[in-house]
CSV table of C-alpha atoms and ligand atoms in Angstrom, one decimal:
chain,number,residue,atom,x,y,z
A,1,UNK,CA,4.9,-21.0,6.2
A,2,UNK,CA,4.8,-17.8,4.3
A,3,UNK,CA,7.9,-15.9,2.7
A,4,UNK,CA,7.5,-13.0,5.1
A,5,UNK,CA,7.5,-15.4,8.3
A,6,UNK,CA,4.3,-13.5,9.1
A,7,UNK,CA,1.5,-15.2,9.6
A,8,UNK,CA,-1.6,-12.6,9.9
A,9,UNK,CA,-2.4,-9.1,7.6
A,10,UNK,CA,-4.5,-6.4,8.5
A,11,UNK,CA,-6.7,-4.1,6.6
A,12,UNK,CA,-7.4,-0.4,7.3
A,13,UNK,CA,-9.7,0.0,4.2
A,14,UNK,CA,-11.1,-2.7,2.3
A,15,UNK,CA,-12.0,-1.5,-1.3
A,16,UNK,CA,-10.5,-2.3,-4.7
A,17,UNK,CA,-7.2,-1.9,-3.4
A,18,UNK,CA,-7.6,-3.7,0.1
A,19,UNK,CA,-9.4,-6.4,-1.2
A,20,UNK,CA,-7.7,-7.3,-3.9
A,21,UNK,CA,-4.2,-7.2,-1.4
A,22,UNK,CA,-6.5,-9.6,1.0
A,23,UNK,CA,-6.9,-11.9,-2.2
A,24,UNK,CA,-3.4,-12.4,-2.9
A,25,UNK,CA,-2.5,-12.7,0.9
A,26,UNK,CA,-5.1,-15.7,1.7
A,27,UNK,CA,-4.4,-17.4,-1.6
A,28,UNK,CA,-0.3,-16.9,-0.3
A,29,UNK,CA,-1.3,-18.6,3.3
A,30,UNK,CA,-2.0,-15.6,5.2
A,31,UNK,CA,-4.7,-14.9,7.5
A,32,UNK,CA,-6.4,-11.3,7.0
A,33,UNK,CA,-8.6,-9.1,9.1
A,34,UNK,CA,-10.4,-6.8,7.4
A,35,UNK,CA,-11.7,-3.2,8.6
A,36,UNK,CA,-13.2,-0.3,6.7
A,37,UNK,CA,-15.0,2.7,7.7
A,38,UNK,CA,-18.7,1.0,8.1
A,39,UNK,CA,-17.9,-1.8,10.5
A,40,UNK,CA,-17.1,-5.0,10.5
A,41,UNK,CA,-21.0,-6.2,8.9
A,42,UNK,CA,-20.7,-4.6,6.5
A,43,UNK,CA,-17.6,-6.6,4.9
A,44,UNK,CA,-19.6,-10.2,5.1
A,45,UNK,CA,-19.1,-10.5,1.8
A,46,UNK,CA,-15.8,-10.3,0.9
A,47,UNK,CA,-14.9,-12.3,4.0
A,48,UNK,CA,-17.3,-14.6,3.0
A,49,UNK,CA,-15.7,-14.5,-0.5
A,50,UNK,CA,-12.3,-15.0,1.3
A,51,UNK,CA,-13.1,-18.0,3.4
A,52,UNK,CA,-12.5,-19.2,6.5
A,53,UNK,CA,-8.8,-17.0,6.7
A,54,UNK,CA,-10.6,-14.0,7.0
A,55,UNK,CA,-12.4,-12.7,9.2
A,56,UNK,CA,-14.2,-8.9,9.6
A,57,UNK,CA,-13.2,-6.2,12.5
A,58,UNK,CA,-12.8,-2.8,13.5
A,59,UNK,CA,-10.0,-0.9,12.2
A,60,UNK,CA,-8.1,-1.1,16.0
A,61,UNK,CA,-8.4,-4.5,15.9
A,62,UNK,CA,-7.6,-4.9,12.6
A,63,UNK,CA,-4.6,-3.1,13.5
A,64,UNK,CA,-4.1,-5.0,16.7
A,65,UNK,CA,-4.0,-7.8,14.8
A,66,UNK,CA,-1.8,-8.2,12.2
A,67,UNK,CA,2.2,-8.6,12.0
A,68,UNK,CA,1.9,-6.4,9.1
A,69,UNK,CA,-1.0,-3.7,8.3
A,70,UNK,CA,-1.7,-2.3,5.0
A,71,UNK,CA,-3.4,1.5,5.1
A,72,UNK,CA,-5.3,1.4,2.3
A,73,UNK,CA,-7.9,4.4,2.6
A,74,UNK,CA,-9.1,7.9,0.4
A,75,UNK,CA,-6.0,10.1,1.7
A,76,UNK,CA,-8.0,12.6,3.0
A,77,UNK,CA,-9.2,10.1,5.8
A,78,UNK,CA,-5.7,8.8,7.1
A,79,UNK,CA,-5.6,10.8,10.3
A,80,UNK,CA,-8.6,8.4,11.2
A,81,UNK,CA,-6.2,5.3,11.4
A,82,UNK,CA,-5.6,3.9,14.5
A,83,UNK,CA,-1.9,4.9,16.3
A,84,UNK,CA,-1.4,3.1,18.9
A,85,UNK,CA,-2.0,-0.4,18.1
A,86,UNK,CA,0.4,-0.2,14.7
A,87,UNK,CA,3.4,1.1,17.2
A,88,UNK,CA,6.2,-1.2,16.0
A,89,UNK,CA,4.6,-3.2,13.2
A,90,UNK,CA,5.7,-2.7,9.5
A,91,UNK,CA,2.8,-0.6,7.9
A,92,UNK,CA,2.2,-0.6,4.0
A,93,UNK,CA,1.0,2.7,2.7
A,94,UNK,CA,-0.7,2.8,-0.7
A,95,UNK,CA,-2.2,5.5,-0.2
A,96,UNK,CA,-1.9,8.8,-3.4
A,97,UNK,CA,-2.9,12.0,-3.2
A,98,UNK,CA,-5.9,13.1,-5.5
A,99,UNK,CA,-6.8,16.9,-4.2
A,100,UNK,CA,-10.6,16.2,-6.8
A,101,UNK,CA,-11.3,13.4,-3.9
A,102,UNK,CA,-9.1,14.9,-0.7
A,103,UNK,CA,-9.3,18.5,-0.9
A,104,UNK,CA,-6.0,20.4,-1.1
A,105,UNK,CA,-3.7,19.6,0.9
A,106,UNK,CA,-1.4,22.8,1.0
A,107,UNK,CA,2.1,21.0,2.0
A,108,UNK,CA,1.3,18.4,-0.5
A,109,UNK,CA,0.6,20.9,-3.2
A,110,UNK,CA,3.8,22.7,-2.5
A,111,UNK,CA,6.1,19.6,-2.6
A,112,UNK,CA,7.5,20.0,1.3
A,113,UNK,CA,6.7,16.9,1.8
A,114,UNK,CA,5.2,13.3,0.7
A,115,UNK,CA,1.6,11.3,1.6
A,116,UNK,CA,3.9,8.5,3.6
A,117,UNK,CA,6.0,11.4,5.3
A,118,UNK,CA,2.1,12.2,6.8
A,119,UNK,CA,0.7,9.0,7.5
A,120,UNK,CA,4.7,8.0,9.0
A,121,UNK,CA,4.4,11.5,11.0
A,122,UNK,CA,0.9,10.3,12.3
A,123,UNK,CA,1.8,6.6,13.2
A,124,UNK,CA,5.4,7.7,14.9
A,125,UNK,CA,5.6,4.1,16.4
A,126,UNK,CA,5.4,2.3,12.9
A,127,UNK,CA,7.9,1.5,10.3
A,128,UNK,CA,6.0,2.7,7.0
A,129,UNK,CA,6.7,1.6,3.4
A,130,UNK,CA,5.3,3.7,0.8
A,131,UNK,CA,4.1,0.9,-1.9
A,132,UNK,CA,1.3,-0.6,-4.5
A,133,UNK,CA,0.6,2.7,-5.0
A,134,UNK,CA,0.9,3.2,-8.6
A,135,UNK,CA,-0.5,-0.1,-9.9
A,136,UNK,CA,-4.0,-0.5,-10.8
A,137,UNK,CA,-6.1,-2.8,-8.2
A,138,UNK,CA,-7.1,-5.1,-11.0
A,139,UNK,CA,-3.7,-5.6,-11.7
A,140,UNK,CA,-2.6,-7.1,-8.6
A,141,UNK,CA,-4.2,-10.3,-9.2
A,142,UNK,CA,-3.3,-10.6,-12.8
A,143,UNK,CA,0.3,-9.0,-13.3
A,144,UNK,CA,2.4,-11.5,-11.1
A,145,UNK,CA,4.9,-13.7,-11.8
A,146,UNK,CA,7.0,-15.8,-10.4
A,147,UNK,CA,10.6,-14.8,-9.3
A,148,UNK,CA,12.9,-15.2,-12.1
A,149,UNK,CA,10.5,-14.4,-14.8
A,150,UNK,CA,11.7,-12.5,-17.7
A,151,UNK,CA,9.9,-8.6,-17.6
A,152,UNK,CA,8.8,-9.4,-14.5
A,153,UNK,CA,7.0,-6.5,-13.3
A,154,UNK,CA,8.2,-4.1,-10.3
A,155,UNK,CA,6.9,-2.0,-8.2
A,156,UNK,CA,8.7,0.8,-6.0
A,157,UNK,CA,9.3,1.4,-2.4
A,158,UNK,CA,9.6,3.8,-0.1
A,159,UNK,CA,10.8,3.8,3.7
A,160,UNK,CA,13.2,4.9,6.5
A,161,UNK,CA,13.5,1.4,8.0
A,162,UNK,CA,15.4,-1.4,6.2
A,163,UNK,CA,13.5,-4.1,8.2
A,164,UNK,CA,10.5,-3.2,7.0
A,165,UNK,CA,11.5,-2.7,3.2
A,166,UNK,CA,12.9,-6.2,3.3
A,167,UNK,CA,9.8,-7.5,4.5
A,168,UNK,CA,7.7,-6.1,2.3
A,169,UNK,CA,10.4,-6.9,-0.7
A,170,UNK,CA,9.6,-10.6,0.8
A,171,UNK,CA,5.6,-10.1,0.4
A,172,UNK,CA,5.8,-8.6,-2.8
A,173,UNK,CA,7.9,-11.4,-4.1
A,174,UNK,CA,5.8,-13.7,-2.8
A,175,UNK,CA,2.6,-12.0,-4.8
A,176,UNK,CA,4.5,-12.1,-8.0
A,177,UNK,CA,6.4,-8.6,-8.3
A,178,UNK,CA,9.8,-7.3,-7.9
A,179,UNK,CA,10.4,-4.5,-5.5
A,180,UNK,CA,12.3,-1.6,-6.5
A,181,UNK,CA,13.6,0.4,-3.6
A,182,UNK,CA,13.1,4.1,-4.0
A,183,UNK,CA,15.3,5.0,-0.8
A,184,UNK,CA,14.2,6.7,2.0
A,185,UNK,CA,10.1,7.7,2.3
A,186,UNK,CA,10.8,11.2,1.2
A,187,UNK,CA,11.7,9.8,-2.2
A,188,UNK,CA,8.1,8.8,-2.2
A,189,UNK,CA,7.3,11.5,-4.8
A,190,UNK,CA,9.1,9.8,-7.2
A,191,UNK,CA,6.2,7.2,-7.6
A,192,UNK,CA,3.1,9.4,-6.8
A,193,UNK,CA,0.3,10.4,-9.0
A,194,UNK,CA,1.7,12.5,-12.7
A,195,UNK,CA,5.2,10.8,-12.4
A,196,UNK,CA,6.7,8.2,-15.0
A,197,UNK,CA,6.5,5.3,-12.8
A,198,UNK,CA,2.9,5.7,-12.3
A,199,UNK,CA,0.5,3.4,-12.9
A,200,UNK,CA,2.2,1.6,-15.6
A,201,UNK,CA,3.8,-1.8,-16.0
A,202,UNK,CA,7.7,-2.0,-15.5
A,203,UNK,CA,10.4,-4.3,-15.2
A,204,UNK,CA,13.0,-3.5,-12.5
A,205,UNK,CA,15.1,-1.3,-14.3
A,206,UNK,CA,12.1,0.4,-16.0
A,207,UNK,CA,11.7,1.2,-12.5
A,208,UNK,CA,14.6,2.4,-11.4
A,209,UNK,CA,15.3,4.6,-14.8
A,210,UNK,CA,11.3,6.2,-14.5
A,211,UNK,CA,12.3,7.0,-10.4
A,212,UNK,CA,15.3,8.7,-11.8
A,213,UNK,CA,13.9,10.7,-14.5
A,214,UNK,CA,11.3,12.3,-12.1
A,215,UNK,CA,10.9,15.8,-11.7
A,216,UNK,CA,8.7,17.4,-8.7
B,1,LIG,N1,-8.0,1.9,-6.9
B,1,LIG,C1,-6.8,1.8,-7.3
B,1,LIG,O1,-6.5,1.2,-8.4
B,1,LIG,C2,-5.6,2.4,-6.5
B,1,LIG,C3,-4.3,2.0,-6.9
B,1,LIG,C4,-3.3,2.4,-6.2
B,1,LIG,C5,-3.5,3.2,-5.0
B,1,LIG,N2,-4.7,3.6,-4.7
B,1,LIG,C6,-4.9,4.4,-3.4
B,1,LIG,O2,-5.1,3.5,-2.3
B,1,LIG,C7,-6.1,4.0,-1.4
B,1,LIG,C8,-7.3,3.1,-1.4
B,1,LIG,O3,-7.8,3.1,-2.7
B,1,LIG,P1,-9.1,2.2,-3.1
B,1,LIG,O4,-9.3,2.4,-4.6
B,1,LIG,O5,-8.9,0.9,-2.6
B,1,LIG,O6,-10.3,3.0,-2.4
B,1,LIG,P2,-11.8,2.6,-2.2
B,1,LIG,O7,-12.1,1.5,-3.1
B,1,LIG,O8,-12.6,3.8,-2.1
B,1,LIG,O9,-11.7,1.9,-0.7
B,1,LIG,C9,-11.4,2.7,0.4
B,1,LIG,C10,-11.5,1.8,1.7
B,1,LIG,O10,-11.1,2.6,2.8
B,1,LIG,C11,-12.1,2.4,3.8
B,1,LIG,N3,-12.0,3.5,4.7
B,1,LIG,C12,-12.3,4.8,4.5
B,1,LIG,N4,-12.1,5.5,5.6
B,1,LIG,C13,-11.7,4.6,6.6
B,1,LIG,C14,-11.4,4.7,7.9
B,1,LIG,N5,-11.4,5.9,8.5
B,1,LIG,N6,-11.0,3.6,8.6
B,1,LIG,C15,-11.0,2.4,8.0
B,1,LIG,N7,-11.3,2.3,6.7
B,1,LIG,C16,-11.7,3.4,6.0
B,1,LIG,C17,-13.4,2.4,3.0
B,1,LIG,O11,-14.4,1.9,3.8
B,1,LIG,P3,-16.0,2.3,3.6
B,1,LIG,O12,-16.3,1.8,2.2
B,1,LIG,O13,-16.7,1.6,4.7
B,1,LIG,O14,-16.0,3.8,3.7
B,1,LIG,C18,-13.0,1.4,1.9
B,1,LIG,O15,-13.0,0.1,2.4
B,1,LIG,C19,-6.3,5.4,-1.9
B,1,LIG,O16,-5.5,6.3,-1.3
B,1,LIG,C20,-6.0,5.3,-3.4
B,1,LIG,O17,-5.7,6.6,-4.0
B,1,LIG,C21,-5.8,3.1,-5.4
């Protein structure tokens, strides 16, 4: 039994960020289906890699699929994730804006709102948390520790519903990190790209003084 009581993940995008999440999920109990842009052929190898609790998919039935789906794509490609089957499911967003790789994105640029706010605005049926966003891929695998530990490190979130922040507080306590909750998803900007809580390592309240000393 996993902490979350969930029993399958799914993967819109499998790169550094999506696989390494699909590592810690199958070594935590979970089965994963993985999707990226290429079909599912082209991801033999990491499911192979992954053994027999993954298995490869399109990114509907990727989404169809699991109890919880991360989006885990290049921002500039979110409005290609599939609505209708993530209605209703908890839906981890660690997606950043980077305009070098996404364009510019003019309500972005001007602060009026936040990269969850979009992804939540084009998935109205999910519950979106705004997380692993400012850690480096590598480090999801190696940073974790177990709960309890002193300078354990933390990681922010973001999101309107409280069910789906305490399930995803669950599976990030189960990969090894503390979740730090941010408030509601427009508080989002507090952890994006050029703040202080980005991309380094922090304790819980390293968190929560770097979310507070944020300036937009
Ligand atoms: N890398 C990091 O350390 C890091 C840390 C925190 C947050 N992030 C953010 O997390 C997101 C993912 O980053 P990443 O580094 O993992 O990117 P990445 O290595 O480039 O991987 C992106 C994945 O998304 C897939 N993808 C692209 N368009 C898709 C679509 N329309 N449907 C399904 N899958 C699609 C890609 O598939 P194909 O290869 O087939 O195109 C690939 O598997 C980005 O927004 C990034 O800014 C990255």
């Amino acid at each position: 039994m996993t902490a979350t009581g969930l029993t399958t993940i799914g993967f819109i995008g499998a790169g550094h960020i999506g696989s390494q999440l699909a590592r810690l999920a199958v070594a935590h109990g979970y089965r994963v289906v993985l999707s990226n842009s290429r079909g599912p052929e082209t991801l033999a190898d990491l499911a192979a890699e992954l053994g027999p609790q993954a298995t490869a998919a399109t990114a509907a039935d990727a989404a169809a699929a699991g109890d919880l789906v991360v989006v885990t794509v290049p921002f500039k490609n979110y409005l290609q994730v599939p609505a209708e089957p993530l209605a209703g499911k908890t839906v981890l967003d660690t997606n950043n804006y980077y305009w070098e790789r996404d364009g510019r994105i003019a309500p972005l640029e001007e602060g009026s709102t936040t990269v969850s706010e979009m992804l939540q605005a084009h998935l109205p049926g999910a519950r979106v948390v705004k997380g692993v966003n400012n850690i480096m891929a590598a480090d999801l695998t190696t940073d974790g520790a177990p709960a309890g530990t002193p300078d354990r490190r933390a990681l922010p979130i973001a999101g309107d519903d409280a069910d789906a922040k305490a399930t995803v507080t669950a599976l990030f306590d189960e990969f090894g990190f503390d979740a730090v909750d941010a408030g509601a998803l427009a508080e989002g900007w507090r952890f994006q790209r050029d703040t202080p809580a980005y991309g380094v390592r922090m304790t819980a309240d390293e968190v929560r003084a770097r979310l507070a000393e944020a300036t937009r």
